[in-house]
GROMACS .gro file of C-alpha atoms in nm:
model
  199
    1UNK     CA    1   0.000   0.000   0.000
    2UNK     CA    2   0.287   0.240   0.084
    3UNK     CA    3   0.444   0.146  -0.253
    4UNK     CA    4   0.126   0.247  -0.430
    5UNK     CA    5   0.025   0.551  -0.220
    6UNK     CA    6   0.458   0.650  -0.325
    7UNK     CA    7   0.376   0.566  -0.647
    8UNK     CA    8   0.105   0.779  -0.687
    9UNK     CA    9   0.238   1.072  -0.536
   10UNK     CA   10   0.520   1.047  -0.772
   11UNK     CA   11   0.316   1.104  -1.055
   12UNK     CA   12   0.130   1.378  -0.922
   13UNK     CA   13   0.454   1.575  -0.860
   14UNK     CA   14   0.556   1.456  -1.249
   15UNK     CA   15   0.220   1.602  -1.365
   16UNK     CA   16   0.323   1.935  -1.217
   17UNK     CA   17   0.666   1.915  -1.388
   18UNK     CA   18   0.519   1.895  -1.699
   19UNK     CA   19   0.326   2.229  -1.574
   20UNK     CA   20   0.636   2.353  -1.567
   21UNK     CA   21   0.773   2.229  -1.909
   22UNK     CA   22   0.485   2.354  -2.109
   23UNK     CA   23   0.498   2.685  -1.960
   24UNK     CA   24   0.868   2.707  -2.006
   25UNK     CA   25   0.815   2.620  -2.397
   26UNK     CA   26   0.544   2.831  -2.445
   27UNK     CA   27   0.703   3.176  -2.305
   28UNK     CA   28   1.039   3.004  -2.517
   29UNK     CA   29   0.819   2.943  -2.808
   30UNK     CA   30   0.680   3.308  -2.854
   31UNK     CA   31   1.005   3.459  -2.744
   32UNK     CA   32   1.252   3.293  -2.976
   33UNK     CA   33   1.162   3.526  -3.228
   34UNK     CA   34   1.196   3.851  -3.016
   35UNK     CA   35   1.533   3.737  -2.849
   36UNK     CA   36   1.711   3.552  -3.132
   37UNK     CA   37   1.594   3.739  -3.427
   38UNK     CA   38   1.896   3.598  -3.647
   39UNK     CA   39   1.846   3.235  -3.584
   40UNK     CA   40   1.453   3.253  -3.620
   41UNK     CA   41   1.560   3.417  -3.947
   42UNK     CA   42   1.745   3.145  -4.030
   43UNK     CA   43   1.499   2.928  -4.009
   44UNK     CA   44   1.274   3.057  -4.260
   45UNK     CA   45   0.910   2.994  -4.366
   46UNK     CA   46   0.956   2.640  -4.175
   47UNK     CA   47   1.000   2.819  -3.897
   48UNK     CA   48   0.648   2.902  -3.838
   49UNK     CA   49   0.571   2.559  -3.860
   50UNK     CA   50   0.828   2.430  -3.608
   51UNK     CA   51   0.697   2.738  -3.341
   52UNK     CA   52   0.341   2.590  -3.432
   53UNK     CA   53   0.476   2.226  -3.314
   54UNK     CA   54   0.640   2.371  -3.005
   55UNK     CA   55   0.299   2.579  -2.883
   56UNK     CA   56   0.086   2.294  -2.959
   57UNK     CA   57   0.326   2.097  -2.765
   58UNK     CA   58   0.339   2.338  -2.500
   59UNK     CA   59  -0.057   2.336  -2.490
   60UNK     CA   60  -0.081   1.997  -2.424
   61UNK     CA   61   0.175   2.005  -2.171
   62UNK     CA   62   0.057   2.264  -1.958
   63UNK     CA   63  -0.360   2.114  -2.006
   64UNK     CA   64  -0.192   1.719  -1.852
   65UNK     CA   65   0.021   1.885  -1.630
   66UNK     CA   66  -0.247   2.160  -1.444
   67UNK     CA   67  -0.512   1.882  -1.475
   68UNK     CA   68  -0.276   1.645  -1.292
   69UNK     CA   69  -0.079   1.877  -1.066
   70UNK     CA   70  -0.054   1.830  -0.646
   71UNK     CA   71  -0.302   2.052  -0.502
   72UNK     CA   72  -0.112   2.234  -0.253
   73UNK     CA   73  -0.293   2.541  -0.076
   74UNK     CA   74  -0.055   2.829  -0.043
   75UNK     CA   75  -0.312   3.072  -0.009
   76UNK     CA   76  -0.714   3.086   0.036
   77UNK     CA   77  -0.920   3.312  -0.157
   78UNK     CA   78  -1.175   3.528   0.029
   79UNK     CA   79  -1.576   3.440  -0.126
   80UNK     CA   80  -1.607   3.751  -0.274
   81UNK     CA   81  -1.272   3.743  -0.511
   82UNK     CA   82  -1.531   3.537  -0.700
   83UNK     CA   83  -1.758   3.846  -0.804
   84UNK     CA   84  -1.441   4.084  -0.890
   85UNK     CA   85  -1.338   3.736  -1.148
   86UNK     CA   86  -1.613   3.745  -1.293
   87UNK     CA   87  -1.607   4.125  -1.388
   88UNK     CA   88  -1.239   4.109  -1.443
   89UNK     CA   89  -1.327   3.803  -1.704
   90UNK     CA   90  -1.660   4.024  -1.889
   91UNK     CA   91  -1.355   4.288  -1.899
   92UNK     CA   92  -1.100   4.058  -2.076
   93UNK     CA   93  -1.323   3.938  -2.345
   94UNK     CA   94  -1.424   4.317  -2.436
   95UNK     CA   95  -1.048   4.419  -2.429
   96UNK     CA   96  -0.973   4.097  -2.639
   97UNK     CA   97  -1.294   4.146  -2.861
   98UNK     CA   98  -1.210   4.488  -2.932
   99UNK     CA   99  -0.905   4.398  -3.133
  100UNK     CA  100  -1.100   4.197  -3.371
  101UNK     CA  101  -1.281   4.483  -3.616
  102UNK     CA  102  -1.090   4.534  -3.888
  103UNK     CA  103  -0.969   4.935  -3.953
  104UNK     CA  104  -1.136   5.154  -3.694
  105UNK     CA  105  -1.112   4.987  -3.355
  106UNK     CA  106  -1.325   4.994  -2.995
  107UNK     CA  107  -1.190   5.092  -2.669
  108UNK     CA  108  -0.941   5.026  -2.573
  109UNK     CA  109  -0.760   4.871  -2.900
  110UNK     CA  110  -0.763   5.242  -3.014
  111UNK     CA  111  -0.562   5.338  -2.713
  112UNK     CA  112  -0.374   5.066  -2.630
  113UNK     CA  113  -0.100   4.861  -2.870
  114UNK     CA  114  -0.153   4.554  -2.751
  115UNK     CA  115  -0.548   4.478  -2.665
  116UNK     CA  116  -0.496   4.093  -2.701
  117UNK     CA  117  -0.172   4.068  -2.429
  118UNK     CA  118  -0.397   4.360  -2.232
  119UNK     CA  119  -0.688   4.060  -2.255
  120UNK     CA  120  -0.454   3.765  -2.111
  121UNK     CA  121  -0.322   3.978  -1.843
  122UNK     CA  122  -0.646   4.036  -1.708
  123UNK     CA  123  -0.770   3.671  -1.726
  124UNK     CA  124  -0.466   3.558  -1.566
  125UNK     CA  125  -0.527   3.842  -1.292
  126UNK     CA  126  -0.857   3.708  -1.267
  127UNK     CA  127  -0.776   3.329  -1.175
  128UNK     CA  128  -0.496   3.414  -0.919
  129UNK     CA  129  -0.734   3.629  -0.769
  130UNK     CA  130  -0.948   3.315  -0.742
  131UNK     CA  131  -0.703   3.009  -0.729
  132UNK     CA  132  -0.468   2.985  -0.445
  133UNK     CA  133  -0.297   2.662  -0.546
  134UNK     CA  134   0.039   2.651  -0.631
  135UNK     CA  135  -0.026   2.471  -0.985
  136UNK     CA  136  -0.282   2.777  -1.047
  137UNK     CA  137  -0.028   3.008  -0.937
  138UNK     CA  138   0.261   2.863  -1.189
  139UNK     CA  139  -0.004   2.877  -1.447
  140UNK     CA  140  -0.175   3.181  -1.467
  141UNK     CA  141   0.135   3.376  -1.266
  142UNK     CA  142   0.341   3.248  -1.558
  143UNK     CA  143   0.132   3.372  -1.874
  144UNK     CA  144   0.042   3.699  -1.616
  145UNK     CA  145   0.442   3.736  -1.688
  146UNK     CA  146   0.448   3.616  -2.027
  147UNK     CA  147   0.226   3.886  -2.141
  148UNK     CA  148   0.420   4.182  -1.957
  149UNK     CA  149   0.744   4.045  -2.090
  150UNK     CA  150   0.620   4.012  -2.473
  151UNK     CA  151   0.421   4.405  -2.412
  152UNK     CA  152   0.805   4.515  -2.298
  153UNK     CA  153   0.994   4.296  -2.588
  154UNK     CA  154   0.759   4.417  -2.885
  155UNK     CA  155   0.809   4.752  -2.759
  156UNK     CA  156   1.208   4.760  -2.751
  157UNK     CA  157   1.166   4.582  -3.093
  158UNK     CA  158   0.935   4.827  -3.291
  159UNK     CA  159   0.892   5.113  -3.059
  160UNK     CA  160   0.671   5.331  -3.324
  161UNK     CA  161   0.284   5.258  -3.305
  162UNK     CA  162   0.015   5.451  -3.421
  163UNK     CA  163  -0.325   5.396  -3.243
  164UNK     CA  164  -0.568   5.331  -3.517
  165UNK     CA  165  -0.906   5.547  -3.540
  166UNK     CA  166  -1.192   5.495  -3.310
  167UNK     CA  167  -1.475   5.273  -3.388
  168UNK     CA  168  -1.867   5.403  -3.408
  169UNK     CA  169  -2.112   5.291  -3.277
  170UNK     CA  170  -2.235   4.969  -3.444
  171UNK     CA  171  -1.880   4.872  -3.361
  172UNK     CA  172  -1.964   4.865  -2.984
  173UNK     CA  173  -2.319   4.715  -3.039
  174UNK     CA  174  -2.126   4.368  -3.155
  175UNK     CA  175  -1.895   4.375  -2.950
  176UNK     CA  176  -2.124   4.414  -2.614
  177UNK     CA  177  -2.358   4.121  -2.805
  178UNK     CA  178  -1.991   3.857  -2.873
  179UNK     CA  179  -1.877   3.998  -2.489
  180UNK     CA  180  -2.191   3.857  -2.378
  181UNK     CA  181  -2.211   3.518  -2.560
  182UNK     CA  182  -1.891   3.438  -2.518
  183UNK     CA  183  -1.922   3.482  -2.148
  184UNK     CA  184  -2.236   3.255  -2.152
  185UNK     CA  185  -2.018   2.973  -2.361
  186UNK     CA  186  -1.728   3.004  -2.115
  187UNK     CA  187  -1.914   2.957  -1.800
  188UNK     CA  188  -2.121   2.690  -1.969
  189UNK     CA  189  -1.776   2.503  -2.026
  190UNK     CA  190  -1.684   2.574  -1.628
  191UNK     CA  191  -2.005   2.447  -1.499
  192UNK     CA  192  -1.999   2.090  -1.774
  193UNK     CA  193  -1.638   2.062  -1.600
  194UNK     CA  194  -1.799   2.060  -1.257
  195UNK     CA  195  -1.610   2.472  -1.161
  196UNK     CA  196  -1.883   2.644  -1.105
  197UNK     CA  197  -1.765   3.029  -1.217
  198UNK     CA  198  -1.978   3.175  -0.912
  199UNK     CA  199  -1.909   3.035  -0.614
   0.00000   0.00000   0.00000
C-alpha cells in the first residue's frame, strides 16, 4: 500500500513538472523570435511551422500537467474574489474582442497597442485572484508574466505605433452582443467541467 500511495504521489509531482515544461516552452516558443531574431531568421518559412509544433506541444503540456498537478494550498481566496473574477473576465473578453474589427477599432484597441496581451493579463489576474494553489499560481502567474514580458519585448523591438481610429457605434453594439455570448459559452464550459464560475 505504501508502494502504491509513493507511487502515486510520484506522478502527481511529475504532472506538475510537466506544468512547468509547457509553460517554459510556451514563453520560449513566442520569445525565440523577439530574443534571437537571427536564428529565427534562419529558419525561414519552416519556422512558423516548427513554433506551431512547439505551442501545440506546450498546450498539451501545460492542459496534462495543471489537470494532474498536487493541489497544494498556499493561499485561500476570500468568497467575494469570485464576483471581482467574474467582472475582471466580462472585462477581458471586451479588451480581447475589441481587437478583432478590422480598420477603426473599440476601446481600448484604439488606445492601447496591444489589446490581445492587455486581454490575457487580465484573465490571468482574474484566476490568481481566485485560485490559491500553487499549480494555479505557476499557471496563470506564468502567462500573467508572459504577457508583460512580450508588451516590454515588442516595444524595444518596434517602438513606433500609431493607435488606429476609433470605432462608431455599431462597432460597440457587436462587440457588447460577442462579450456577452462568449461569457455565456465560457461559463457553460466551467459548470460541464464541474467549476462552477460563481461560487
Amino acid at each position: 500500500s505504501t508502494r502504491k500511495e509513493s507511487s502515486a504521489a510520484s506522478d502527481v509531482y511529475k504532472r506538475q513538472a510537466l506544468l512547468i515544461l509547457g509553460m517554459i516552452l510556451w514563453v520560449g516558443a513566442h520569445y525565440f523570435k523577439r530574443l534571437m531574431p537571427d536564428q529565427r531568421a534562419a529558419l525561414g518559412d519552416k519556422g512558423k511551422g516548427v513554433i506551431a509544433v512547439a505551442l501545440v506541444v506546450s498546450l498539451v503540456l501545460i492542459i496534462i500537467g495543471y489537470r494532474g498537478a498536487a493541489f497544494i494550498d498556499v493561499w485561500y481566496p476570500p468568497s467575494f474574489l469570485t464576483h471581482i473574477n467574474n467582472l475582471l473576465m466580462v472585462l477581458a473578453f471586451w479588451v480581447y474582442g475589441s481587437s478583432a474589427a478590422k480598420g477603426a477599432k473599440a476601446w481600448p484597441a484604439n488606445k492601447t497597442r496591444h489589446p490581445q496581451l492587455m486581454a490575457v493579463k487580465i484573465w490571468a489576474t482574474a484566476h490568481l485572484l481566485v485560485n490559491g494553489d500553487l499549480a494555479s499560481i505557476i499557471l496563470f502567474g506564468g502567462m500573467l508574466a508572459w504577457a508583460v514580458g512580450s508588451v516590454i519585448l515588442i516595444n524595444k523591438a518596434e517602438p513606433d505605433w500609431t493607435p488606429p481610429p476609433a470605432a462608431g457605434k455599431a462597432t460597440y453594439i457587436r462587440l457588447i452582443v460577442i462579450t456577452a455570448v462568449v461569457f455565456v459559452i465560457v461559463v457553460g464550459i466551467h459548470s460541464w467541467l464541474g467549476v462552477s464560475p460563481f461560487s
